[in-house]
């Protein structure tokens, strides 16, 4: 049931504080300020390489997680979209860990990749939202997200819950491998537990985003830029906009602009810049200035500090709460989801059932 919402997608966007909190309850011990994972029947300290495979939005969650596994646990990560994975004849060390991420647990390409890895002797970990799904049944380590049923074809709450689980898994691995001490673990847990309130604070800007959607709706092309763990969010923002508003959109790593896509920039191409203030901010802002110097119309998504520093001259700004870099990818998911949603509403498209798309892609 949609309740007071116009669309399931809108309802699911607004459920995120609740379902992320719900998911985190299974992955952290709040009092002890420790990460807590389900029983793991293999030696996680022996894992020295992870292969992540997923599709679409779940793949972008995996891209964010790669930063975390490498930063916290110092474990190298390979990541592929499932449809490419098997055909490149990947090198899979016997006993390696393969991690599959899926809302539905039924995506045909991801499931086929899982079975391929099983045959290659991999340990199979699965982050999945449907606990009765094929992927859930075939996992050695089942890591459920507790997002509840996701009806809108555009994935929203499943994504932020996947990120919550993946951050906890990366921290757990780091602790077990001796790469993270108890004090650092407590900080990670504290930051994760701040996520629901920060998601709420991000949702408070719904009206501002709605008010500026008409600036994006007439565009033929839109670019999204981000850096570091926020680069996958640029990809996710572009995917959301394409899916439900049918506007052509691309996500780029901010630093890649000048290697080609900057040629596209003119005053008709809105450029959405995801730039929380922090260590990567200055670099992203200088990429943003390159766009501005060519007449690009910028929408800056940042916190008050970032907007004060770089907001002048932007077509619009969207203010986010000031958050720790660990949870920025969860929090910055909200404005890109809401922007796609409101642009689609301006255009009058079928938000929950966009053309040509199915909720679960069960053919390869
Ligand atoms: O159920 P899954 O997470 O395996 O689905 C993967 C993709 O099909 C899915 O994320 C798709 O890209 C969404 N429509 C994105 O909004």
mmCIF file of N, CA and C in Angstrom, residues 38-87:
data_model
loop_
_atom_site.group_PDB
_atom_site.id
_atom_site.type_symbol
_atom_site.label_atom_id
_atom_site.label_comp_id
_atom_site.label_asym_id
_atom_site.label_seq_id
_atom_site.Cartn_x
_atom_site.Cartn_y
_atom_site.Cartn_z
ATOM 1 N N UNK A 38 26.274 -12.373 11.108
ATOM 2 C CA UNK A 38 25.765 -13.726 11.340
ATOM 3 C C UNK A 38 26.948 -14.687 11.471
ATOM 4 N N UNK A 39 26.687 -15.853 12.029
ATOM 5 C CA UNK A 39 27.706 -16.894 12.166
ATOM 6 C C UNK A 39 28.424 -17.127 10.825
ATOM 7 N N UNK A 40 29.752 -17.046 10.854
ATOM 8 C CA UNK A 40 30.522 -17.272 9.618
ATOM 9 C C UNK A 40 31.277 -18.584 9.762
ATOM 10 N N UNK A 41 31.008 -19.523 8.832
ATOM 11 C CA UNK A 41 31.564 -20.873 8.972
ATOM 12 C C UNK A 41 32.875 -21.068 8.221
ATOM 13 N N UNK A 42 33.522 -19.994 7.866
ATOM 14 C CA UNK A 42 34.827 -20.146 7.224
ATOM 15 C C UNK A 42 35.763 -19.138 7.844
ATOM 16 N N UNK A 43 37.033 -19.300 7.577
ATOM 17 C CA UNK A 43 38.026 -18.440 8.220
ATOM 18 C C UNK A 43 38.154 -17.130 7.442
ATOM 19 N N UNK A 44 37.535 -16.106 7.968
ATOM 20 C CA UNK A 44 37.492 -14.831 7.233
ATOM 21 C C UNK A 44 38.881 -14.180 7.179
ATOM 22 N N UNK A 45 39.730 -14.537 8.137
ATOM 23 C CA UNK A 45 41.079 -13.935 8.138
ATOM 24 C C UNK A 45 41.928 -14.487 6.983
ATOM 25 N N UNK A 46 41.489 -15.626 6.432
ATOM 26 C CA UNK A 46 42.262 -16.220 5.336
ATOM 27 C C UNK A 46 41.896 -15.606 3.977
ATOM 28 N N UNK A 47 40.856 -14.794 3.952
ATOM 29 C CA UNK A 47 40.425 -14.203 2.673
ATOM 30 C C UNK A 47 41.403 -13.095 2.284
ATOM 31 N N UNK A 48 42.046 -13.258 1.142
ATOM 32 C CA UNK A 48 42.949 -12.166 0.761
ATOM 33 C C UNK A 48 42.577 -11.538 -0.579
ATOM 34 N N UNK A 49 41.405 -11.886 -1.068
ATOM 35 C CA UNK A 49 40.899 -11.245 -2.282
ATOM 36 C C UNK A 49 39.388 -11.456 -2.329
ATOM 37 N N UNK A 50 38.653 -10.438 -2.750
ATOM 38 C CA UNK A 50 37.195 -10.571 -2.850
ATOM 39 C C UNK A 50 36.784 -10.272 -4.285
ATOM 40 N N UNK A 51 35.854 -11.075 -4.788
ATOM 41 C CA UNK A 51 35.278 -10.821 -6.114
ATOM 42 C C UNK A 51 33.825 -10.425 -5.914
ATOM 43 N N UNK A 52 33.476 -9.210 -6.325
ATOM 44 C CA UNK A 52 32.086 -8.757 -6.183
ATOM 45 C C UNK A 52 31.418 -8.791 -7.553
ATOM 46 N N UNK A 53 30.201 -9.338 -7.585
ATOM 47 C CA UNK A 53 29.464 -9.423 -8.842
ATOM 48 C C UNK A 53 28.009 -8.997 -8.584
ATOM 49 N N UNK A 54 27.484 -8.145 -9.439
ATOM 50 C CA UNK A 54 26.102 -7.675 -9.277
ATOM 51 C C UNK A 54 25.689 -6.945 -10.552
ATOM 52 N N UNK A 55 24.462 -6.473 -10.596
ATOM 53 C CA UNK A 55 23.951 -5.708 -11.743
ATOM 54 C C UNK A 55 23.327 -4.401 -11.272
ATOM 55 N N UNK A 56 23.329 -3.419 -12.142
ATOM 56 C CA UNK A 56 22.573 -2.181 -11.931
ATOM 57 C C UNK A 56 22.932 -1.496 -10.620
ATOM 58 N N UNK A 57 21.910 -1.096 -9.900
ATOM 59 C CA UNK A 57 22.106 -0.376 -8.648
ATOM 60 C C UNK A 57 22.888 -1.215 -7.638
ATOM 61 N N UNK A 58 22.643 -2.516 -7.610
ATOM 62 C CA UNK A 58 23.372 -3.385 -6.675
ATOM 63 C C UNK A 58 24.871 -3.384 -7.011
ATOM 64 N N UNK A 59 25.174 -3.283 -8.292
ATOM 65 C CA UNK A 59 26.581 -3.190 -8.716
ATOM 66 C C UNK A 59 27.216 -1.902 -8.177
ATOM 67 N N UNK A 60 26.453 -0.816 -8.194
ATOM 68 C CA UNK A 60 27.006 0.441 -7.664
ATOM 69 C C UNK A 60 27.245 0.348 -6.163
ATOM 70 N N UNK A 61 26.387 -0.387 -5.461
ATOM 71 C CA UNK A 61 26.640 -0.607 -4.027
ATOM 72 C C UNK A 61 27.971 -1.352 -3.864
ATOM 73 N N UNK A 62 28.199 -2.313 -4.748
ATOM 74 C CA UNK A 62 29.462 -3.058 -4.718
ATOM 75 C C UNK A 62 30.655 -2.162 -4.996
ATOM 76 N N UNK A 63 30.471 -1.203 -5.905
ATOM 77 C CA UNK A 63 31.582 -0.269 -6.198
ATOM 78 C C UNK A 63 31.939 0.564 -4.969
ATOM 79 N N UNK A 64 30.934 0.986 -4.221
ATOM 80 C CA UNK A 64 31.206 1.731 -2.985
ATOM 81 C C UNK A 64 31.943 0.807 -1.998
ATOM 82 N N UNK A 65 31.454 -0.436 -1.902
ATOM 83 C CA UNK A 65 32.038 -1.375 -0.934
ATOM 84 C C UNK A 65 33.501 -1.677 -1.234
ATOM 85 N N UNK A 66 33.861 -1.644 -2.494
ATOM 86 C CA UNK A 66 35.268 -1.872 -2.859
ATOM 87 C C UNK A 66 36.172 -0.875 -2.112
ATOM 88 N N UNK A 67 35.746 0.388 -2.063
ATOM 89 C CA UNK A 67 36.535 1.383 -1.316
ATOM 90 C C UNK A 67 36.689 0.954 0.137
ATOM 91 N N UNK A 68 35.599 0.472 0.715
ATOM 92 C CA UNK A 68 35.620 0.133 2.146
ATOM 93 C C UNK A 68 36.472 -1.104 2.422
ATOM 94 N N UNK A 69 36.309 -2.152 1.618
ATOM 95 C CA UNK A 69 37.107 -3.373 1.853
ATOM 96 C C UNK A 69 38.595 -3.048 1.716
ATOM 97 N N UNK A 70 38.902 -2.226 0.742
ATOM 98 C CA UNK A 70 40.320 -1.938 0.510
ATOM 99 C C UNK A 70 40.857 -0.995 1.581
ATOM 100 N N UNK A 71 40.072 -0.001 1.962
ATOM 101 C CA UNK A 71 40.530 0.988 2.945
ATOM 102 C C UNK A 71 40.621 0.377 4.348
ATOM 103 N N UNK A 72 39.576 -0.312 4.761
ATOM 104 C CA UNK A 72 39.537 -0.805 6.147
ATOM 105 C C UNK A 72 40.281 -2.125 6.314
ATOM 106 N N UNK A 73 39.978 -3.087 5.448
ATOM 107 C CA UNK A 73 40.517 -4.441 5.644
ATOM 108 C C UNK A 73 41.779 -4.674 4.817
ATOM 109 N N UNK A 74 42.108 -3.725 3.937
ATOM 110 C CA UNK A 74 43.265 -3.850 3.044
ATOM 111 C C UNK A 74 43.179 -5.133 2.216
ATOM 112 N N UNK A 75 41.962 -5.498 1.837
ATOM 113 C CA UNK A 75 41.759 -6.667 0.979
ATOM 114 C C UNK A 75 41.429 -6.163 -0.421
ATOM 115 N N UNK A 76 42.188 -6.580 -1.432
ATOM 116 C CA UNK A 76 41.875 -6.123 -2.791
ATOM 117 C C UNK A 76 40.559 -6.709 -3.303
ATOM 118 N N UNK A 77 39.845 -5.911 -4.066
ATOM 119 C CA UNK A 77 38.523 -6.315 -4.560
ATOM 120 C C UNK A 77 38.486 -6.210 -6.078
ATOM 121 N N UNK A 78 38.003 -7.280 -6.703
ATOM 122 C CA UNK A 78 37.652 -7.224 -8.133
ATOM 123 C C UNK A 78 36.161 -7.051 -8.204
ATOM 124 N N UNK A 79 35.705 -6.229 -9.107
ATOM 125 C CA UNK A 79 34.247 -6.089 -9.236
ATOM 126 C C UNK A 79 33.854 -6.071 -10.698
ATOM 127 N N UNK A 80 32.787 -6.804 -10.993
ATOM 128 C CA UNK A 80 32.279 -6.906 -12.362
ATOM 129 C C UNK A 80 30.767 -6.803 -12.390
ATOM 130 N N UNK A 81 30.246 -6.313 -13.503
ATOM 131 C CA UNK A 81 28.816 -6.522 -13.726
ATOM 132 C C UNK A 81 28.647 -7.993 -14.106
ATOM 133 N N UNK A 82 27.562 -8.587 -13.631
ATOM 134 C CA UNK A 82 27.393 -10.033 -13.757
ATOM 135 C C UNK A 82 27.383 -10.493 -15.212
ATOM 136 N N UNK A 83 26.838 -9.676 -16.104
ATOM 137 C CA UNK A 83 26.727 -10.106 -17.501
ATOM 138 C C UNK A 83 28.089 -10.193 -18.188
ATOM 139 N N UNK A 84 29.083 -9.539 -17.649
ATOM 140 C CA UNK A 84 30.432 -9.593 -18.220
ATOM 141 C C UNK A 84 31.298 -10.634 -17.518
ATOM 142 N N UNK A 85 30.980 -10.902 -16.281
ATOM 143 C CA UNK A 85 31.877 -11.647 -15.400
ATOM 144 C C UNK A 85 32.314 -13.006 -15.967
ATOM 145 N N UNK A 86 31.339 -13.842 -16.292
ATOM 146 C CA UNK A 86 31.707 -15.219 -16.680
ATOM 147 C C UNK A 86 32.477 -15.256 -17.982
ATOM 148 N N UNK A 87 32.183 -14.283 -18.842
ATOM 149 C CA UNK A 87 32.741 -14.357 -20.188
ATOM 150 C C UNK A 87 34.163 -13.842 -20.280
#
